[in-house]
Tab-separated table of C-alpha atoms in Angstrom:
chain	number	residue	atom	x	y	z
A	210	MET	CA	-6.894	5.084	5.511
A	211	ALA	CA	-3.245	6.102	5.324
A	212	SER	CA	-0.630	4.944	7.810
A	213	PHE	CA	1.920	7.344	9.303
A	214	ALA	CA	5.621	6.728	9.814
A	215	TYR	CA	8.230	8.816	11.565
A	216	MET	CA	11.774	9.226	10.222
A	217	PRO	CA	14.529	9.850	12.798
A	218	ASP	CA	17.010	11.754	10.652
A	219	THR	CA	20.508	10.298	10.934
A	220	HIS	CA	22.081	13.707	10.377
A	221	GLY	CA	23.538	14.738	13.716
A	222	GLY	CA	24.886	18.231	13.204
A	223	PRO	CA	25.766	20.925	10.674
A	224	TYR	CA	27.398	20.134	7.364
A	225	GLY	CA	31.185	20.026	7.595
A	226	GLN	CA	31.277	19.695	11.369
A	227	PRO	CA	34.398	18.178	12.999
A	228	GLU	CA	34.361	14.390	13.321
A	229	PRO	CA	32.203	13.615	16.381
A	230	ASP	CA	33.875	12.155	19.445
A	231	PRO	CA	32.702	8.795	20.884
A	232	GLU	CA	30.504	10.286	23.610
A	233	ARG	CA	28.688	12.569	21.195
A	234	SER	CA	28.186	9.691	18.767
A	235	ALA	CA	26.766	7.479	21.529
A	236	ASN	CA	24.459	10.258	22.707
A	237	PHE	CA	23.166	10.763	19.183
A	238	ALA	CA	22.492	7.040	18.791
A	239	ALA	CA	20.487	7.175	22.023
A	240	GLN	CA	18.607	10.196	20.678
A	241	LEU	CA	17.596	8.271	17.536
A	242	LEU	CA	16.296	5.371	19.596
A	243	GLY	CA	14.442	7.762	21.895
A	244	GLU	CA	12.691	9.364	18.930
A	245	ALA	CA	11.685	5.938	17.603
A	246	VAL	CA	10.213	4.861	20.945
A	247	LYS	CA	8.430	8.202	21.305
A	248	ALA	CA	6.890	7.818	17.841
A	249	GLU	CA	5.535	4.371	18.704
A	250	ASN	CA	4.157	5.590	22.019
A	251	CYS	CA	2.483	8.546	20.307
A	252	GLY	CA	0.585	6.475	17.783
A	253	PHE	CA	2.761	6.384	14.675
A	254	ASP	CA	2.431	3.223	12.583
A	255	GLY	CA	6.044	2.992	11.451
A	256	VAL	CA	9.621	4.164	11.965
A	257	PHE	CA	11.795	4.349	8.840
A	258	VAL	CA	15.442	5.350	8.608
A	259	PRO	CA	17.592	6.680	5.732
A	260	GLU	CA	21.067	5.673	4.569
A	261	ARG	CA	23.874	8.269	4.371
A	262	HIS	CA	27.662	7.980	4.308
A	263	ALA	CA	31.037	9.704	4.239
A	264	ARG	CA	30.149	13.042	5.828
A	265	THR	CA	30.756	14.061	9.426
A	266	GLU	CA	27.117	15.081	10.001
A	267	CYS	CA	25.979	11.576	8.940
A	268	MET	CA	26.365	10.225	12.446
A	269	PHE	CA	24.587	6.883	11.984
A	270	PRO	CA	25.403	5.941	8.386
A	271	SER	CA	24.334	2.281	8.273
A	272	PRO	CA	20.573	1.715	8.512
A	273	LEU	CA	20.480	-2.019	9.279
A	274	PRO	CA	22.219	-1.880	12.698
A	275	LEU	CA	19.932	1.016	13.592
A	276	LEU	CA	16.853	-0.973	12.563
A	277	ALA	CA	17.999	-3.903	14.685
A	278	ALA	CA	18.235	-1.595	17.705
A	279	ILE	CA	14.818	-0.067	16.967
A	280	ALA	CA	13.355	-3.552	16.585
A	281	VAL	CA	14.238	-4.485	20.173
A	282	ARG	CA	13.110	-1.121	21.581
A	283	THR	CA	9.660	-1.205	19.946
A	284	ASN	CA	6.795	-3.682	19.830
A	285	ARG	CA	4.200	-2.552	17.321
A	286	VAL	CA	5.447	-0.166	14.622
A	287	ARG	CA	6.588	-1.318	11.201
A	288	ILE	CA	10.308	-0.636	10.798
A	289	GLY	CA	12.121	-0.044	7.570
A	290	THR	CA	14.646	1.684	5.367
A	291	ASP	CA	13.663	4.739	3.354
A	292	ILE	CA	15.840	4.219	1.533
A	293	LEU	CA	18.757	1.744	1.443
A	294	MET	CA	21.023	1.469	-1.640
A	295	PRO	CA	21.513	-2.224	-2.528
A	296	ALA	CA	24.184	-1.416	-5.115
A	297	LEU	CA	26.546	-0.675	-2.203
A	298	TYR	CA	26.062	-4.117	-0.629
A	299	ASN	CA	27.036	-7.729	-1.041
A	300	PRO	CA	23.579	-9.084	-1.926
A	301	VAL	CA	23.847	-12.214	0.221
A	302	HIS	CA	24.899	-10.235	3.276
A	303	LEU	CA	22.015	-7.830	2.629
A	304	ALA	CA	19.469	-10.641	2.293
A	305	GLN	CA	20.749	-12.374	5.436
A	306	SER	CA	20.899	-9.242	7.599
A	307	ALA	CA	17.470	-7.988	6.530
A	308	ALA	CA	15.945	-11.436	7.132
A	309	LEU	CA	17.329	-11.453	10.674
A	310	ILE	CA	15.870	-8.002	11.377
A	311	ASP	CA	12.493	-9.282	10.200
A	312	VAL	CA	12.823	-12.272	12.535
A	313	LEU	CA	14.002	-10.059	15.406
A	314	SER	CA	10.961	-7.786	14.971
A	315	ARG	CA	8.560	-10.708	14.375
A	316	GLY	CA	7.634	-9.606	10.893
A	317	ARG	CA	7.688	-5.818	11.033
A	318	LEU	CA	10.327	-5.077	8.373
A	319	ILE	CA	9.710	-3.066	5.198
A	320	LEU	CA	12.784	-2.893	2.965
A	321	GLY	CA	12.836	0.412	1.099
A	322	VAL	CA	15.489	0.505	-1.618
A	323	GLY	CA	16.715	2.694	-4.449
A	324	ALA	CA	19.434	2.836	-7.084
A	325	GLY	CA	21.166	5.740	-5.302
A	326	TYR	CA	22.116	9.186	-6.545
A	327	HIS	CA	25.016	10.449	-4.424
A	328	LYS	CA	28.369	9.930	-6.162
A	329	ASP	CA	30.314	10.242	-2.901
A	330	TYR	CA	28.505	7.235	-1.419
A	331	PHE	CA	29.613	5.084	-4.343
A	332	ALA	CA	33.180	6.405	-4.151
A	333	HIS	CA	33.159	5.670	-0.400
A	334	PHE	CA	32.538	1.961	-1.087
A	335	GLY	CA	34.577	1.738	-4.277
A	336	VAL	CA	31.542	0.988	-6.449
A	337	PRO	CA	31.419	2.692	-9.870
A	338	ILE	CA	28.315	4.868	-9.934
A	339	THR	CA	27.874	3.969	-13.609
A	340	GLN	CA	26.980	0.451	-12.423
A	341	ARG	CA	24.296	1.538	-9.986
A	342	GLU	CA	21.277	0.548	-12.086
A	343	GLY	CA	22.568	-2.889	-13.019
A	344	ARG	CA	23.874	-3.670	-9.543
A	345	PHE	CA	20.587	-2.523	-8.021
A	346	GLU	CA	18.437	-4.827	-10.130
A	347	GLU	CA	20.766	-7.821	-9.845
A	348	THR	CA	21.127	-7.395	-6.080
A	349	MET	CA	17.364	-7.252	-5.594
A	350	GLU	CA	16.925	-10.325	-7.796
A	351	ILE	CA	19.319	-12.207	-5.500
A	352	VAL	CA	17.698	-10.878	-2.312
A	353	ASN	CA	14.236	-11.941	-3.468
A	354	LYS	CA	15.441	-15.401	-4.422
A	355	ALA	CA	17.473	-15.820	-1.225
A	356	TRP	CA	14.401	-15.015	0.860
A	357	THR	CA	12.075	-17.407	-0.950
A	358	THR	CA	14.196	-20.350	-2.142
A	359	VAL	CA	14.411	-23.457	0.022
A	360	GLY	CA	17.954	-24.782	0.134
A	361	PRO	CA	21.083	-23.595	-1.707
A	362	PHE	CA	21.004	-22.100	-5.187
A	363	ALA	CA	23.570	-20.654	-7.602
A	364	HIS	CA	23.613	-17.244	-9.231
A	365	HIS	CA	25.914	-16.224	-12.060
A	366	GLY	CA	25.222	-12.733	-13.327
A	367	LYS	CA	26.960	-9.669	-14.681
A	368	TYR	CA	28.132	-8.341	-11.312
A	369	PHE	CA	27.850	-11.274	-8.890
A	370	ASN	CA	28.730	-14.960	-8.985
A	371	PHE	CA	27.733	-17.378	-6.237
A	372	ASP	CA	27.790	-21.163	-6.313
A	373	ALA	CA	25.779	-21.903	-3.176
A	374	ILE	CA	23.603	-19.143	-1.694
A	375	HIS	CA	21.671	-20.367	1.332
A	376	VAL	CA	20.091	-17.703	3.552
A	377	THR	CA	18.721	-19.156	6.755
A	378	PRO	CA	16.700	-18.383	8.743
A	379	LYS	CA	14.294	-16.981	6.221
A	380	PRO	CA	12.354	-13.771	6.971
A	381	TYR	CA	9.517	-14.010	9.488
A	382	GLN	CA	7.065	-12.650	6.892
A	383	ARG	CA	6.100	-15.046	4.139
A	384	PRO	CA	6.884	-15.165	1.359
A	385	ARG	CA	9.040	-12.098	2.162
A	386	PRO	CA	8.951	-8.590	3.670
A	387	PRO	CA	7.423	-5.819	1.532
A	388	ILE	CA	9.839	-4.036	-0.795
A	389	TRP	CA	9.463	-0.333	-1.550
A	390	ILE	CA	11.426	1.361	-4.314
A	391	GLY	CA	12.353	5.029	-4.077
A	392	ALA	CA	12.325	6.745	-7.454
A	393	PHE	CA	12.404	10.219	-9.010
A	394	GLY	CA	12.802	9.943	-12.787
A	395	PRO	CA	10.335	8.359	-15.247
A	396	LYS	CA	12.471	5.241	-15.804
A	397	SER	CA	12.974	4.533	-12.102
A	398	ILE	CA	9.327	5.317	-11.291
A	399	ALA	CA	8.232	2.791	-13.926
A	400	ARG	CA	10.633	0.278	-12.372
A	401	ALA	CA	9.000	0.871	-8.991
A	402	GLY	CA	5.660	0.023	-10.565
A	403	ARG	CA	7.086	-3.076	-12.236
A	404	LEU	CA	9.078	-4.539	-9.340
A	405	SER	CA	8.000	-3.157	-5.965
A	406	ASP	CA	5.195	-3.391	-3.446
A	407	ALA	CA	5.119	0.416	-3.129
A	408	TRP	CA	6.635	3.515	-4.665
A	409	SER	CA	8.493	5.608	-2.098
A	410	ALA	CA	7.925	9.123	-3.454
A	411	ALA	CA	9.646	12.318	-2.359
A	412	PRO	CA	8.690	15.123	-4.752
A	413	PHE	CA	10.407	18.245	-3.486
A	414	PHE	CA	9.788	21.178	-5.795
A	415	ASP	CA	8.013	19.740	-8.829
A	416	ARG	CA	4.831	21.388	-9.958
A	417	ILE	CA	1.598	19.529	-9.294
A	418	GLU	CA	1.065	18.679	-12.954
A	419	ASN	CA	4.514	17.042	-13.072
A	420	ILE	CA	3.799	15.033	-9.929
A	421	LYS	CA	0.494	13.831	-11.355
A	422	ALA	CA	2.335	12.701	-14.495
A	423	GLN	CA	4.770	10.724	-12.316
A	424	VAL	CA	1.852	9.086	-10.495
A	425	SER	CA	0.377	8.052	-13.845
A	426	ILE	CA	3.687	6.468	-14.896
A	427	TYR	CA	3.819	4.507	-11.648
A	428	ARG	CA	0.208	3.348	-11.665
A	429	GLU	CA	0.325	2.314	-15.321
A	430	ALA	CA	3.522	0.308	-14.793
A	431	ALA	CA	2.069	-1.393	-11.699
A	432	ALA	CA	-1.124	-2.287	-13.546
A	433	LYS	CA	0.825	-3.688	-16.486
A	434	ALA	CA	2.872	-5.844	-14.087
A	435	GLY	CA	-0.279	-7.064	-12.336
A	436	ARG	CA	0.639	-5.310	-9.089
A	437	LYS	CA	-1.616	-3.389	-6.762
A	438	PRO	CA	-0.303	0.204	-6.675
A	439	SER	CA	0.733	1.651	-3.329
A	440	ILE	CA	2.371	5.013	-2.606
A	441	ALA	CA	4.457	6.093	0.389
A	442	LEU	CA	4.979	9.866	0.406
A	443	PHE	CA	7.870	11.494	2.276
A	444	ARG	CA	7.233	14.978	3.703
A	445	ASP	CA	9.222	17.293	5.939
A	446	GLY	CA	7.390	19.529	8.367
A	447	TRP	CA	6.802	21.030	11.775
A	448	LEU	CA	3.676	21.407	13.893
A	449	ALA	CA	3.224	24.461	16.105
A	450	SER	CA	0.509	26.662	17.576
A	451	SER	CA	0.972	29.213	14.788
A	452	ARG	CA	2.437	29.204	11.317
A	453	GLU	CA	4.883	31.910	12.353
A	454	GLU	CA	6.201	29.771	15.210
A	455	ALA	CA	6.571	26.750	12.913
A	456	GLU	CA	8.457	28.763	10.304
A	457	GLN	CA	10.752	30.276	12.908
A	458	THR	CA	11.470	26.909	14.587
A	459	PHE	CA	11.835	24.692	11.532
A	460	GLY	CA	11.176	26.494	8.268
A	461	ARG	CA	14.412	28.468	8.142
A	462	LEU	CA	16.482	25.399	9.039
A	463	TRP	CA	14.742	23.397	6.320
A	464	LEU	CA	15.481	26.071	3.720
A	465	GLU	CA	19.189	25.904	4.577
A	466	GLU	CA	19.003	22.133	4.006
A	467	CYS	CA	17.383	22.693	0.604
A	468	LYS	CA	20.011	25.250	-0.388
A	469	PHE	CA	22.799	22.834	0.534
A	470	TYR	CA	21.303	20.067	-1.594
A	471	PHE	CA	20.669	22.471	-4.470
A	472	LYS	CA	24.182	23.953	-4.337
A	473	ASN	CA	25.740	20.496	-4.424
A	474	GLY	CA	23.620	19.248	-7.312
A	475	MET	CA	21.469	16.876	-5.266
A	476	LEU	CA	18.280	18.853	-5.983
A	477	ALA	CA	17.708	19.528	-9.648
A	478	PRO	CA	16.464	22.982	-10.725
A	479	THR	CA	12.742	23.220	-11.444
A	480	GLU	CA	10.530	25.789	-13.122
A	481	ASP	CA	9.987	27.568	-9.792
A	482	PHE	CA	13.318	26.933	-8.069
A	483	GLY	CA	16.183	27.702	-10.403
A	484	SER	CA	18.650	29.336	-7.998
A	485	GLU	CA	19.456	29.458	-4.288
A	486	SER	CA	17.680	32.798	-3.967
A	487	ASP	CA	14.385	31.106	-4.852
A	488	PHE	CA	14.386	29.157	-1.579
A	489	THR	CA	12.422	31.533	0.642
A	490	LEU	CA	9.643	31.055	3.179
A	491	GLU	CA	7.404	33.275	1.082
A	492	LYS	CA	7.866	31.085	-1.983
A	493	ILE	CA	7.279	27.734	-0.255
A	494	ARG	CA	4.415	28.957	1.946
A	495	GLY	CA	1.217	27.081	1.164
A	496	ARG	CA	2.723	24.932	-1.594
A	497	GLY	CA	3.088	21.806	0.524
A	498	HIS	CA	6.754	21.168	-0.274
A	499	ALA	CA	7.082	20.991	3.501
A	500	ILE	CA	4.131	21.013	5.913
A	501	ILE	CA	4.988	23.880	8.239
A	502	GLY	CA	2.200	25.272	10.383
A	503	THR	CA	-0.733	24.511	12.635
A	504	ARG	CA	-2.888	21.437	13.025
A	505	ASP	CA	-5.283	22.744	10.394
A	506	ASP	CA	-2.397	23.430	8.006
A	507	TRP	CA	-1.261	19.837	8.435
A	508	LEU	CA	-4.700	18.322	7.938
A	509	GLU	CA	-5.292	20.406	4.834
A	510	ALA	CA	-1.898	19.524	3.363
A	511	LEU	CA	-2.243	15.790	4.044
A	512	ASP	CA	-5.669	15.768	2.438
A	513	ARG	CA	-4.401	17.740	-0.564
A	514	TRP	CA	-1.474	15.368	-1.123
A	515	ASN	CA	-3.792	12.386	-0.862
A	516	THR	CA	-5.896	13.906	-3.643
A	517	VAL	CA	-2.907	14.842	-5.833
A	518	MET	CA	-1.427	11.329	-5.619
A	519	GLY	CA	-4.760	9.583	-6.113
A	520	GLY	CA	-4.538	7.948	-2.696
A	521	ILE	CA	-1.592	7.533	-0.318
A	522	ASP	CA	-0.975	4.432	1.781
A	523	TRP	CA	1.888	5.798	3.914
A	524	PHE	CA	3.000	9.274	4.914
A	525	VAL	CA	6.645	9.245	6.061
A	526	LEU	CA	7.281	12.363	8.160
A	527	ARG	CA	10.583	13.996	9.119
A	528	ILE	CA	10.726	16.918	11.543
A	529	ARG	CA	14.462	17.344	12.089
A	530	VAL	CA	17.295	18.322	9.731
A	531	PRO	CA	21.058	18.687	10.392
A	532	LEU	CA	20.714	22.104	12.006
A	533	GLY	CA	17.880	21.134	14.327
A	534	PRO	CA	15.498	21.713	16.017
A	535	SER	CA	16.735	20.587	19.422
A	536	PRO	CA	16.107	17.040	20.680
A	537	GLU	CA	13.674	18.347	23.294
A	538	LYS	CA	11.618	20.264	20.731
A	539	VAL	CA	11.588	17.262	18.391
A	540	LEU	CA	10.110	15.001	21.078
A	541	GLU	CA	7.472	17.641	21.827
A	542	CYS	CA	6.569	17.863	18.141
A	543	ILE	CA	6.282	14.062	17.826
A	544	GLN	CA	3.838	14.091	20.726
A	545	ARG	CA	1.806	16.948	19.261
A	546	LEU	CA	1.571	15.169	15.914
A	547	GLY	CA	0.343	12.057	17.711
A	548	GLU	CA	-2.248	13.969	19.693
A	549	GLU	CA	-3.451	16.630	17.254
A	550	VAL	CA	-2.879	15.410	13.696
A	551	LEU	CA	-2.794	11.624	13.369
A	552	PRO	CA	-6.203	10.838	14.952
A	553	ARG	CA	-7.960	13.503	12.878
A	554	ALA	CA	-6.142	12.569	9.681
A	555	ARG	CA	-7.163	8.937	10.116
A	556	LYS	CA	-10.775	10.024	10.419
A	557	GLY	CA	-10.479	11.988	7.182
């Protein structure tokens, strides 16, 4: 039976908005925490947050402080990053901070990580994007060792040199918290199978046959590494009484988000979506790229994705993008998902 996580999107307004003032920033932080608490109260199994930087709509850029706040506001849900970019971090600081969040939450942390794709994030921290793959793997090697090694140890690698790493306290979970790896391309998907406890997948506009090929790459790599495969699938969506209402409330806002990412090279062209004009409600309707519709639409889509991926362990759901919907509508949708979709989906 799949578990369900909610993602409070850390976008807090339209792209290119003026820098937010302190009161607006504080209100948005409170909104994120309110969504997390609402998700736990409505039956979600997890709350996962993204990492975004260097744009005015990215109003809570750093995921670890947000997770610490969510940890003390919740009691049951797993909490995690989906995803954090280790190449932007000092690996010892990352290992220490994540361990403390796991202790603070009494063992509820899942660390979702990825190599990163956004050149502006790397420029923001002064890290050459050409080093992202190497820094990612070396950082995660250090994090793993820091979490599981008793006493100090040295590390001398290509990017980092430490004479006496000693992370204490260790994570609450033993031997360590689960690690998910987010991946899109064949090489990174195979790495997720080789190194991670789960593949965090977010196929946007690939055709089903391409997605099935990616699943095969992941499962084969996991099997070869002696790991049990596990898939966490990210999906956007909106639940309403009618498909028309869902499309009007969320669908059009989501399409503007897709066009922005496509225009700025963050969504690669596919066979079906080769230009901005291809992003229409008519073209995405029924394809499952986003789950926008009624309870029955949601149940059908979740079941279909479970079949396509050969079994899904986590669905990570986002229902808000930079342009909205409003905080009030988002809380209503979280509640409806908890009442109408999650119990039925768990029953199959």
